[in-house]
Amino acid sequence: MRLPRIVAAASAFLLACCFALFQTGTAGAAGPGYVALGDSYSAGVGAGSYIGSSGSCSRSTKAYPYLWAAAHAPSSFAFAACGGAKTGDVLKSQLSSLTPTTGLVSITIGGNDAGFSDVMTTCVTGSDSTCVNRIDQARAYAQNTLPALLDNVYSAISAKSPAAHVVVLGYPRFYQIDGDCLLGLSDTKRQAIDDAADLLDGVIAKRAADHGFTFGDVRAAFAPHEICSSGVWWLHSLTYPVSESYHPTAAGQSGGYLPVFTAAAG
């Protein structure tokens, strides 16, 4: 009668040891704390499945930061990105999520500072010349004013989390020129918008590199899926709600942003 008790006790001990080892391995496998900063492209506006508590920031469970965190189990995850954010909003409202032990940071920022929403509204409602003139203003801002604003944000991130690996992601081109769209914007407008996206990405990439950050270029990933392409579009055209217009769809987040961020995060 004593042998079964001994066997049972030994089995219980082994199970307890195995469970303890499993817990230790799981904790050790967790990545460093991750903080997602930025604007609507990081919040996931356009992807749906918004987190109710995020309010007007419209953070989505289908946004690349949320998807990456779910797949990689960082030791902590702070989702601070907010739709409509400019560089000043990051400085005022988002940096509190950073700590000296934060190991990974992602950010998209700069498009709203350069007037993204107004540019698209002008190009949708105005003539070719009106659209191009507004884009020229945005380009001048991106070249002459935005770099210093990005420097302020990037320096603040480094000050708050000096050991963090920071990944700065860019923006996709919106249109395939000479594509399948029969209606909508003219090719003149589409080309000007795409060229402005290229310039903006160049400015952001340069500032990121100068701060020792990694730049994640999403343009190649989105190329087969731009508006007017023959493939599945990963960007909304003009849609309802209007706030989702010209933002990545759920597929754009998972197929465009997520792989680029995953590769850059290391």
PDB file of C-alpha atoms in Angstrom:
ATOM      1  CA  MET A   1       0.000   0.000   0.000  1.00  0.00           C
ATOM      2  CA  ARG A   2       2.947   2.356   0.613  1.00  0.00           C
ATOM      3  CA  LEU A   3       4.446   1.968  -2.910  1.00  0.00           C
ATOM      4  CA  PRO A   4       1.598   3.650  -4.749  1.00  0.00           C
ATOM      5  CA  ARG A   5       1.830   6.544  -2.292  1.00  0.00           C
ATOM      6  CA  ILE A   6       5.566   6.878  -2.939  1.00  0.00           C
ATOM      7  CA  VAL A   7       5.011   6.729  -6.694  1.00  0.00           C
ATOM      8  CA  ALA A   8       2.244   9.288  -6.454  1.00  0.00           C
ATOM      9  CA  ALA A   9       4.387  11.604  -4.362  1.00  0.00           C
ATOM     10  CA  ALA A  10       7.303  11.248  -6.761  1.00  0.00           C
ATOM     11  CA  SER A  11       5.047  11.926  -9.732  1.00  0.00           C
ATOM     12  CA  ALA A  12       3.649  15.035  -8.083  1.00  0.00           C
ATOM     13  CA  PHE A  13       7.171  16.269  -7.358  1.00  0.00           C
ATOM     14  CA  LEU A  14       8.269  15.730 -10.963  1.00  0.00           C
ATOM     15  CA  LEU A  15       5.191  17.501 -12.282  1.00  0.00           C
ATOM     16  CA  ALA A  16       5.838  20.442  -9.979  1.00  0.00           C
ATOM     17  CA  CYS A  17       9.449  20.642 -11.158  1.00  0.00           C
ATOM     18  CA  CYS A  18       8.430  20.474 -14.804  1.00  0.00           C
ATOM     19  CA  PHE A  19       5.812  23.193 -14.290  1.00  0.00           C
ATOM     20  CA  ALA A  20       8.364  25.413 -12.575  1.00  0.00           C
ATOM     21  CA  LEU A  21      10.811  24.890 -15.436  1.00  0.00           C
ATOM     22  CA  PHE A  22       8.083  25.673 -17.978  1.00  0.00           C
ATOM     23  CA  GLN A  23       7.218  28.894 -16.175  1.00  0.00           C
ATOM     24  CA  THR A  24      10.870  29.903 -16.045  1.00  0.00           C
ATOM     25  CA  GLY A  25      11.343  29.166 -19.741  1.00  0.00           C
ATOM     26  CA  THR A  26       8.253  31.130 -20.673  1.00  0.00           C
ATOM     27  CA  ALA A  27       9.352  34.163 -18.697  1.00  0.00           C
ATOM     28  CA  GLY A  28      12.832  33.978 -20.154  1.00  0.00           C
ATOM     29  CA  ALA A  29      11.466  33.730 -23.690  1.00  0.00           C
ATOM     30  CA  ALA A  30       9.482  36.953 -23.332  1.00  0.00           C
ATOM     31  CA  GLY A  31      10.979  39.808 -25.285  1.00  0.00           C
ATOM     32  CA  PRO A  32      11.816  43.246 -23.899  1.00  0.00           C
ATOM     33  CA  GLY A  33       9.122  45.767 -23.065  1.00  0.00           C
ATOM     34  CA  TYR A  34       7.605  47.223 -26.235  1.00  0.00           C
ATOM     35  CA  VAL A  35       6.050  50.671 -26.668  1.00  0.00           C
ATOM     36  CA  ALA A  36       4.154  51.656 -29.836  1.00  0.00           C
ATOM     37  CA  LEU A  37       4.076  55.400 -30.460  1.00  0.00           C
ATOM     38  CA  GLY A  38       2.812  57.495 -33.323  1.00  0.00           C
ATOM     39  CA  ASP A  39      -0.139  58.451 -35.463  1.00  0.00           C
ATOM     40  CA  SER A  40      -3.074  56.714 -37.156  1.00  0.00           C
ATOM     41  CA  TYR A  41      -0.847  54.446 -39.229  1.00  0.00           C
ATOM     42  CA  SER A  42       0.452  52.879 -36.016  1.00  0.00           C
ATOM     43  CA  ALA A  43      -2.866  53.090 -34.163  1.00  0.00           C
ATOM     44  CA  GLY A  44      -4.523  51.143 -36.961  1.00  0.00           C
ATOM     45  CA  VAL A  45      -7.129  53.626 -38.177  1.00  0.00           C
ATOM     46  CA  GLY A  46      -8.770  51.966 -41.165  1.00  0.00           C
ATOM     47  CA  ALA A  47      -8.209  48.419 -39.922  1.00  0.00           C
ATOM     48  CA  GLY A  48     -11.382  48.155 -37.819  1.00  0.00           C
ATOM     49  CA  SER A  49     -11.707  46.191 -34.556  1.00  0.00           C
ATOM     50  CA  TYR A  50     -11.039  49.287 -32.475  1.00  0.00           C
ATOM     51  CA  ILE A  51     -10.357  49.016 -28.769  1.00  0.00           C
ATOM     52  CA  GLY A  52     -13.254  50.713 -27.004  1.00  0.00           C
ATOM     53  CA  SER A  53     -11.124  52.267 -24.293  1.00  0.00           C
ATOM     54  CA  SER A  54      -8.917  53.987 -26.900  1.00  0.00           C
ATOM     55  CA  GLY A  55     -11.674  56.472 -27.745  1.00  0.00           C
ATOM     56  CA  SER A  56     -10.893  58.877 -30.565  1.00  0.00           C
ATOM     57  CA  CYS A  57      -7.364  57.448 -30.888  1.00  0.00           C
ATOM     58  CA  SER A  58      -8.980  54.438 -32.630  1.00  0.00           C
ATOM     59  CA  ARG A  59      -6.359  51.865 -31.679  1.00  0.00           C
ATOM     60  CA  SER A  60      -7.030  48.594 -33.460  1.00  0.00           C
ATOM     61  CA  THR A  61      -6.374  44.995 -32.502  1.00  0.00           C
ATOM     62  CA  LYS A  62      -5.494  44.540 -36.181  1.00  0.00           C
ATOM     63  CA  ALA A  63      -2.763  47.202 -36.146  1.00  0.00           C
ATOM     64  CA  TYR A  64       0.805  46.017 -36.583  1.00  0.00           C
ATOM     65  CA  PRO A  65       1.878  46.871 -32.988  1.00  0.00           C
ATOM     66  CA  TYR A  66      -0.931  44.782 -31.510  1.00  0.00           C
ATOM     67  CA  LEU A  67      -0.306  41.914 -33.921  1.00  0.00           C
ATOM     68  CA  TRP A  68       3.436  41.920 -33.205  1.00  0.00           C
ATOM     69  CA  ALA A  69       2.901  41.957 -29.450  1.00  0.00           C
ATOM     70  CA  ALA A  70       0.436  39.069 -29.681  1.00  0.00           C
ATOM     71  CA  ALA A  71       2.939  37.002 -31.662  1.00  0.00           C
ATOM     72  CA  HIS A  72       6.095  37.823 -29.682  1.00  0.00           C
ATOM     73  CA  ALA A  73       4.887  38.172 -26.079  1.00  0.00           C
ATOM     74  CA  PRO A  74       7.022  41.107 -24.928  1.00  0.00           C
ATOM     75  CA  SER A  75       7.435  41.461 -21.175  1.00  0.00           C
ATOM     76  CA  SER A  76       5.187  44.528 -21.406  1.00  0.00           C
ATOM     77  CA  PHE A  77       3.272  46.285 -24.161  1.00  0.00           C
ATOM     78  CA  ALA A  78       2.114  49.911 -24.155  1.00  0.00           C
ATOM     79  CA  PHE A  79      -0.040  50.891 -27.131  1.00  0.00           C
ATOM     80  CA  ALA A  80       0.180  54.696 -27.096  1.00  0.00           C
ATOM     81  CA  ALA A  81      -0.221  55.547 -30.810  1.00  0.00           C
ATOM     82  CA  CYS A  82      -3.199  57.772 -31.571  1.00  0.00           C
ATOM     83  CA  GLY A  83      -5.052  58.693 -34.731  1.00  0.00           C
ATOM     84  CA  GLY A  84      -4.390  62.277 -35.797  1.00  0.00           C
ATOM     85  CA  ALA A  85      -1.228  62.631 -33.727  1.00  0.00           C
ATOM     86  CA  LYS A  86       1.441  65.138 -34.671  1.00  0.00           C
ATOM     87  CA  THR A  87       4.969  65.348 -33.320  1.00  0.00           C
ATOM     88  CA  GLY A  88       3.810  67.675 -30.536  1.00  0.00           C
ATOM     89  CA  ASP A  89       1.166  65.174 -29.447  1.00  0.00           C
ATOM     90  CA  VAL A  90       3.780  62.455 -29.110  1.00  0.00           C
ATOM     91  CA  LEU A  91       5.862  64.727 -26.891  1.00  0.00           C
ATOM     92  CA  LYS A  92       2.892  65.784 -24.752  1.00  0.00           C
ATOM     93  CA  SER A  93       0.834  62.617 -24.456  1.00  0.00           C
ATOM     94  CA  GLN A  94       2.709  59.472 -25.470  1.00  0.00           C
ATOM     95  CA  LEU A  95       6.217  59.520 -24.027  1.00  0.00           C
ATOM     96  CA  SER A  96       4.993  58.695 -20.520  1.00  0.00           C
ATOM     97  CA  SER A  97       4.747  55.083 -21.722  1.00  0.00           C
ATOM     98  CA  LEU A  98       8.539  54.942 -22.097  1.00  0.00           C
ATOM     99  CA  THR A  99      10.819  53.828 -19.270  1.00  0.00           C
ATOM    100  CA  PRO A 100      14.576  53.328 -18.909  1.00  0.00           C
ATOM    101  CA  THR A 101      14.001  49.581 -19.314  1.00  0.00           C
ATOM    102  CA  THR A 102      11.924  49.801 -22.507  1.00  0.00           C
ATOM    103  CA  GLY A 103      13.650  47.581 -25.045  1.00  0.00           C
ATOM    104  CA  LEU A 104      11.711  48.203 -28.264  1.00  0.00           C
ATOM    105  CA  VAL A 105       9.905  51.238 -29.656  1.00  0.00           C
ATOM    106  CA  SER A 106       8.013  51.695 -32.920  1.00  0.00           C
ATOM    107  CA  ILE A 107       6.715  54.945 -34.360  1.00  0.00           C
ATOM    108  CA  THR A 108       5.115  56.480 -37.440  1.00  0.00           C
ATOM    109  CA  ILE A 109       4.955  60.266 -37.258  1.00  0.00           C
ATOM    110  CA  GLY A 110       5.262  63.299 -39.499  1.00  0.00           C
ATOM    111  CA  GLY A 111       2.430  62.889 -41.983  1.00  0.00           C
ATOM    112  CA  ASN A 112      -0.045  64.971 -39.996  1.00  0.00           C
ATOM    113  CA  ASP A 113       2.536  67.676 -39.337  1.00  0.00           C
ATOM    114  CA  ALA A 114       2.995  67.975 -43.096  1.00  0.00           C
ATOM    115  CA  GLY A 115      -0.767  68.399 -43.586  1.00  0.00           C
ATOM    116  CA  PHE A 116      -1.723  64.928 -44.828  1.00  0.00           C
ATOM    117  CA  SER A 117      -5.467  65.292 -44.227  1.00  0.00           C
ATOM    118  CA  ASP A 118      -5.750  68.732 -45.804  1.00  0.00           C
ATOM    119  CA  VAL A 119      -3.652  67.655 -48.786  1.00  0.00           C
ATOM    120  CA  MET A 120      -5.960  64.734 -49.506  1.00  0.00           C
ATOM    121  CA  THR A 121      -9.091  66.852 -49.025  1.00  0.00           C
ATOM    122  CA  THR A 122      -7.735  69.503 -51.387  1.00  0.00           C
ATOM    123  CA  CYS A 123      -6.787  66.937 -54.008  1.00  0.00           C
ATOM    124  CA  VAL A 124     -10.148  65.166 -53.849  1.00  0.00           C
ATOM    125  CA  THR A 125     -12.191  68.364 -54.113  1.00  0.00           C
ATOM    126  CA  GLY A 126      -9.946  70.696 -56.138  1.00  0.00           C
ATOM    127  CA  SER A 127      -8.427  70.974 -59.580  1.00  0.00           C
ATOM    128  CA  ASP A 128      -5.098  69.508 -60.626  1.00  0.00           C
ATOM    129  CA  SER A 129      -3.328  72.825 -60.132  1.00  0.00           C
ATOM    130  CA  THR A 130      -4.920  73.414 -56.724  1.00  0.00           C
ATOM    131  CA  CYS A 131      -3.896  69.927 -55.627  1.00  0.00           C
ATOM    132  CA  VAL A 132      -0.327  70.273 -56.863  1.00  0.00           C
ATOM    133  CA  ASN A 133       0.040  73.697 -55.239  1.00  0.00           C
ATOM    134  CA  ARG A 134      -1.105  72.315 -51.878  1.00  0.00           C
ATOM    135  CA  ILE A 135       1.279  69.382 -52.233  1.00  0.00           C
ATOM    136  CA  ASP A 136       4.124  71.787 -52.993  1.00  0.00           C
ATOM    137  CA  GLN A 137       3.390  73.541 -49.694  1.00  0.00           C
ATOM    138  CA  ALA A 138       3.469  70.217 -47.869  1.00  0.00           C
ATOM    139  CA  ARG A 139       6.743  69.274 -49.545  1.00  0.00           C
ATOM    140  CA  ALA A 140       8.331  72.557 -48.477  1.00  0.00           C
ATOM    141  CA  TYR A 141       7.169  71.971 -44.904  1.00  0.00           C
ATOM    142  CA  ALA A 142       8.530  68.430 -44.915  1.00  0.00           C
ATOM    143  CA  GLN A 143      11.912  69.628 -46.143  1.00  0.00           C
ATOM    144  CA  ASN A 144      12.302  72.799 -44.096  1.00  0.00           C
ATOM    145  CA  THR A 145      10.286  72.457 -40.871  1.00  0.00           C
ATOM    146  CA  LEU A 146       9.621  68.791 -40.206  1.00  0.00           C
ATOM    147  CA  PRO A 147      13.244  67.666 -39.666  1.00  0.00           C
ATOM    148  CA  ALA A 148      13.607  69.710 -36.474  1.00  0.00           C
ATOM    149  CA  LEU A 149      10.259  68.435 -35.181  1.00  0.00           C
ATOM    150  CA  LEU A 150      11.325  64.847 -35.794  1.00  0.00           C
ATOM    151  CA  ASP A 151      14.626  65.545 -34.050  1.00  0.00           C
ATOM    152  CA  ASN A 152      12.711  66.708 -30.975  1.00  0.00           C
ATOM    153  CA  VAL A 153      10.694  63.500 -30.848  1.00  0.00           C
ATOM    154  CA  TYR A 154      13.598  61.173 -31.552  1.00  0.00           C
ATOM    155  CA  SER A 155      15.824  62.887 -28.977  1.00  0.00           C
ATOM    156  CA  ALA A 156      13.066  62.635 -26.375  1.00  0.00           C
ATOM    157  CA  ILE A 157      12.652  58.910 -27.053  1.00  0.00           C
ATOM    158  CA  SER A 158      16.378  58.349 -26.600  1.00  0.00           C
ATOM    159  CA  ALA A 159      16.382  60.361 -23.380  1.00  0.00           C
ATOM    160  CA  LYS A 160      13.501  58.355 -21.901  1.00  0.00           C
ATOM    161  CA  SER A 161      14.635  54.930 -23.129  1.00  0.00           C
ATOM    162  CA  PRO A 162      18.355  55.102 -23.939  1.00  0.00           C
ATOM    163  CA  ALA A 163      18.745  51.337 -24.371  1.00  0.00           C
ATOM    164  CA  ALA A 164      15.730  50.850 -26.629  1.00  0.00           C
ATOM    165  CA  HIS A 165      15.905  49.626 -30.206  1.00  0.00           C
ATOM    166  CA  VAL A 166      13.798  52.201 -32.059  1.00  0.00           C
ATOM    167  CA  VAL A 167      12.111  51.379 -35.363  1.00  0.00           C
ATOM    168  CA  VAL A 168      10.774  54.330 -37.350  1.00  0.00           C
ATOM    169  CA  LEU A 169       8.356  53.231 -40.053  1.00  0.00           C
ATOM    170  CA  GLY A 170       7.524  55.244 -43.132  1.00  0.00           C
ATOM    171  CA  TYR A 171       4.397  55.647 -45.236  1.00  0.00           C
ATOM    172  CA  PRO A 172       3.353  53.819 -48.411  1.00  0.00           C
ATOM    173  CA  ARG A 173       2.732  55.344 -51.788  1.00  0.00           C
ATOM    174  CA  PHE A 174      -1.006  55.582 -52.334  1.00  0.00           C
ATOM    175  CA  TYR A 175      -1.514  54.964 -56.034  1.00  0.00           C
ATOM    176  CA  GLN A 176      -0.430  52.762 -58.875  1.00  0.00           C
ATOM    177  CA  ILE A 177      -0.107  55.149 -61.797  1.00  0.00           C
ATOM    178  CA  ASP A 178      -1.818  54.016 -65.023  1.00  0.00           C
ATOM    179  CA  GLY A 179      -3.702  51.490 -62.933  1.00  0.00           C
ATOM    180  CA  ASP A 180      -7.221  50.114 -63.070  1.00  0.00           C
ATOM    181  CA  CYS A 181      -9.095  53.161 -61.725  1.00  0.00           C
ATOM    182  CA  LEU A 182     -11.469  54.675 -64.252  1.00  0.00           C
ATOM    183  CA  LEU A 183     -12.830  57.301 -61.850  1.00  0.00           C
ATOM    184  CA  GLY A 184     -11.416  59.421 -59.062  1.00  0.00           C
ATOM    185  CA  LEU A 185      -8.256  61.495 -59.038  1.00  0.00           C
ATOM    186  CA  SER A 186      -6.350  62.249 -62.212  1.00  0.00           C
ATOM    187  CA  ASP A 187      -2.959  60.668 -62.793  1.00  0.00           C
ATOM    188  CA  THR A 188      -1.451  64.135 -62.333  1.00  0.00           C
ATOM    189  CA  LYS A 189      -2.787  64.260 -58.790  1.00  0.00           C
ATOM    190  CA  ARG A 190      -1.902  60.652 -58.062  1.00  0.00           C
ATOM    191  CA  GLN A 191       1.667  61.089 -59.230  1.00  0.00           C
ATOM    192  CA  ALA A 192       2.099  64.256 -57.182  1.00  0.00           C
ATOM    193  CA  ILE A 193       0.776  62.490 -54.071  1.00  0.00           C
ATOM    194  CA  ASP A 194       3.095  59.512 -54.595  1.00  0.00           C
ATOM    195  CA  ASP A 195       6.087  61.790 -55.155  1.00  0.00           C
ATOM    196  CA  ALA A 196       5.282  63.631 -51.935  1.00  0.00           C
ATOM    197  CA  ALA A 197       5.131  60.331 -50.049  1.00  0.00           C
ATOM    198  CA  ASP A 198       8.593  59.481 -51.382  1.00  0.00           C
ATOM    199  CA  LEU A 199       9.962  62.829 -50.257  1.00  0.00           C
ATOM    200  CA  LEU A 200       8.391  62.472 -46.800  1.00  0.00           C
ATOM    201  CA  ASP A 201       9.849  58.999 -46.384  1.00  0.00           C
ATOM    202  CA  GLY A 202      13.255  60.307 -47.389  1.00  0.00           C
ATOM    203  CA  VAL A 203      13.131  63.047 -44.763  1.00  0.00           C
ATOM    204  CA  ILE A 204      11.995  60.631 -42.055  1.00  0.00           C
ATOM    205  CA  ALA A 205      14.592  58.014 -42.989  1.00  0.00           C
ATOM    206  CA  LYS A 206      17.402  60.580 -42.842  1.00  0.00           C
ATOM    207  CA  ARG A 207      16.412  61.886 -39.427  1.00  0.00           C
ATOM    208  CA  ALA A 208      15.968  58.333 -38.098  1.00  0.00           C
ATOM    209  CA  ALA A 209      19.417  57.307 -39.333  1.00  0.00           C
ATOM    210  CA  ASP A 210      21.046  60.369 -37.795  1.00  0.00           C
ATOM    211  CA  HIS A 211      19.627  59.334 -34.412  1.00  0.00           C
ATOM    212  CA  GLY A 212      20.826  55.765 -34.779  1.00  0.00           C
ATOM    213  CA  PHE A 213      17.318  54.419 -35.303  1.00  0.00           C
ATOM    214  CA  THR A 214      16.210  51.767 -37.802  1.00  0.00           C
ATOM    215  CA  PHE A 215      13.973  52.890 -40.673  1.00  0.00           C
ATOM    216  CA  GLY A 216      11.328  50.480 -41.912  1.00  0.00           C
ATOM    217  CA  ASP A 217      10.395  51.228 -45.535  1.00  0.00           C
ATOM    218  CA  VAL A 218       6.940  49.826 -46.339  1.00  0.00           C
ATOM    219  CA  ARG A 219       6.685  51.049 -49.935  1.00  0.00           C
ATOM    220  CA  ALA A 220       7.844  47.839 -51.596  1.00  0.00           C
ATOM    221  CA  ALA A 221       5.483  45.760 -49.460  1.00  0.00           C
ATOM    222  CA  PHE A 222       2.505  47.899 -50.486  1.00  0.00           C
ATOM    223  CA  ALA A 223       3.496  48.247 -54.156  1.00  0.00           C
ATOM    224  CA  PRO A 224       1.323  45.398 -55.510  1.00  0.00           C
ATOM    225  CA  HIS A 225      -1.602  46.601 -53.378  1.00  0.00           C
ATOM    226  CA  GLU A 226      -1.783  50.355 -53.906  1.00  0.00           C
ATOM    227  CA  ILE A 227      -5.023  52.079 -54.846  1.00  0.00           C
ATOM    228  CA  CYS A 228      -5.783  51.436 -58.531  1.00  0.00           C
ATOM    229  CA  SER A 229      -3.605  48.306 -58.615  1.00  0.00           C
ATOM    230  CA  SER A 230      -4.971  45.066 -60.034  1.00  0.00           C
ATOM    231  CA  GLY A 231      -4.369  43.291 -56.731  1.00  0.00           C
ATOM    232  CA  VAL A 232      -6.278  43.574 -53.470  1.00  0.00           C
ATOM    233  CA  TRP A 233      -5.967  47.143 -52.248  1.00  0.00           C
ATOM    234  CA  TRP A 234      -4.266  47.493 -48.873  1.00  0.00           C
ATOM    235  CA  LEU A 235      -5.265  51.157 -48.608  1.00  0.00           C
ATOM    236  CA  HIS A 236      -8.720  52.652 -48.415  1.00  0.00           C
ATOM    237  CA  SER A 237      -9.654  55.144 -51.074  1.00  0.00           C
ATOM    238  CA  LEU A 238     -12.334  57.682 -50.154  1.00  0.00           C
ATOM    239  CA  THR A 239     -14.581  55.731 -47.807  1.00  0.00           C
ATOM    240  CA  TYR A 240     -16.948  55.929 -44.852  1.00  0.00           C
ATOM    241  CA  PRO A 241     -16.192  56.787 -42.141  1.00  0.00           C
ATOM    242  CA  VAL A 242     -14.146  59.476 -43.825  1.00  0.00           C
ATOM    243  CA  SER A 243     -11.472  59.257 -41.127  1.00  0.00           C
ATOM    244  CA  GLU A 244     -10.499  55.833 -42.517  1.00  0.00           C
ATOM    245  CA  SER A 245      -9.905  57.173 -46.028  1.00  0.00           C
ATOM    246  CA  TYR A 246      -6.333  56.800 -47.300  1.00  0.00           C
ATOM    247  CA  HIS A 247      -5.316  54.574 -44.397  1.00  0.00           C
ATOM    248  CA  PRO A 248      -4.181  50.935 -44.440  1.00  0.00           C
ATOM    249  CA  THR A 249      -6.808  48.231 -44.264  1.00  0.00           C
ATOM    250  CA  ALA A 250      -6.435  45.281 -41.895  1.00  0.00           C
ATOM    251  CA  ALA A 251      -4.603  43.488 -44.719  1.00  0.00           C
ATOM    252  CA  GLY A 252      -2.313  46.492 -45.125  1.00  0.00           C
ATOM    253  CA  GLN A 253      -1.410  46.324 -41.452  1.00  0.00           C
ATOM    254  CA  SER A 254      -0.814  42.561 -41.381  1.00  0.00           C
ATOM    255  CA  GLY A 255       0.679  42.191 -44.866  1.00  0.00           C
ATOM    256  CA  GLY A 256       2.431  45.541 -45.251  1.00  0.00           C
ATOM    257  CA  TYR A 257       3.481  47.013 -41.923  1.00  0.00           C
ATOM    258  CA  LEU A 258       3.809  43.899 -39.768  1.00  0.00           C
ATOM    259  CA  PRO A 259       6.456  42.047 -41.848  1.00  0.00           C
ATOM    260  CA  VAL A 260       8.552  45.190 -42.245  1.00  0.00           C
ATOM    261  CA  PHE A 261       8.404  45.931 -38.531  1.00  0.00           C
ATOM    262  CA  THR A 262       9.101  42.322 -37.590  1.00  0.00           C
ATOM    263  CA  ALA A 263      12.221  42.285 -39.750  1.00  0.00           C
ATOM    264  CA  ALA A 264      13.406  45.640 -38.424  1.00  0.00           C
ATOM    265  CA  ALA A 265      12.703  44.745 -34.792  1.00  0.00           C
ATOM    266  CA  GLY A 266      15.165  41.854 -35.026  1.00  0.00           C
TER     267      GLY A 266
END
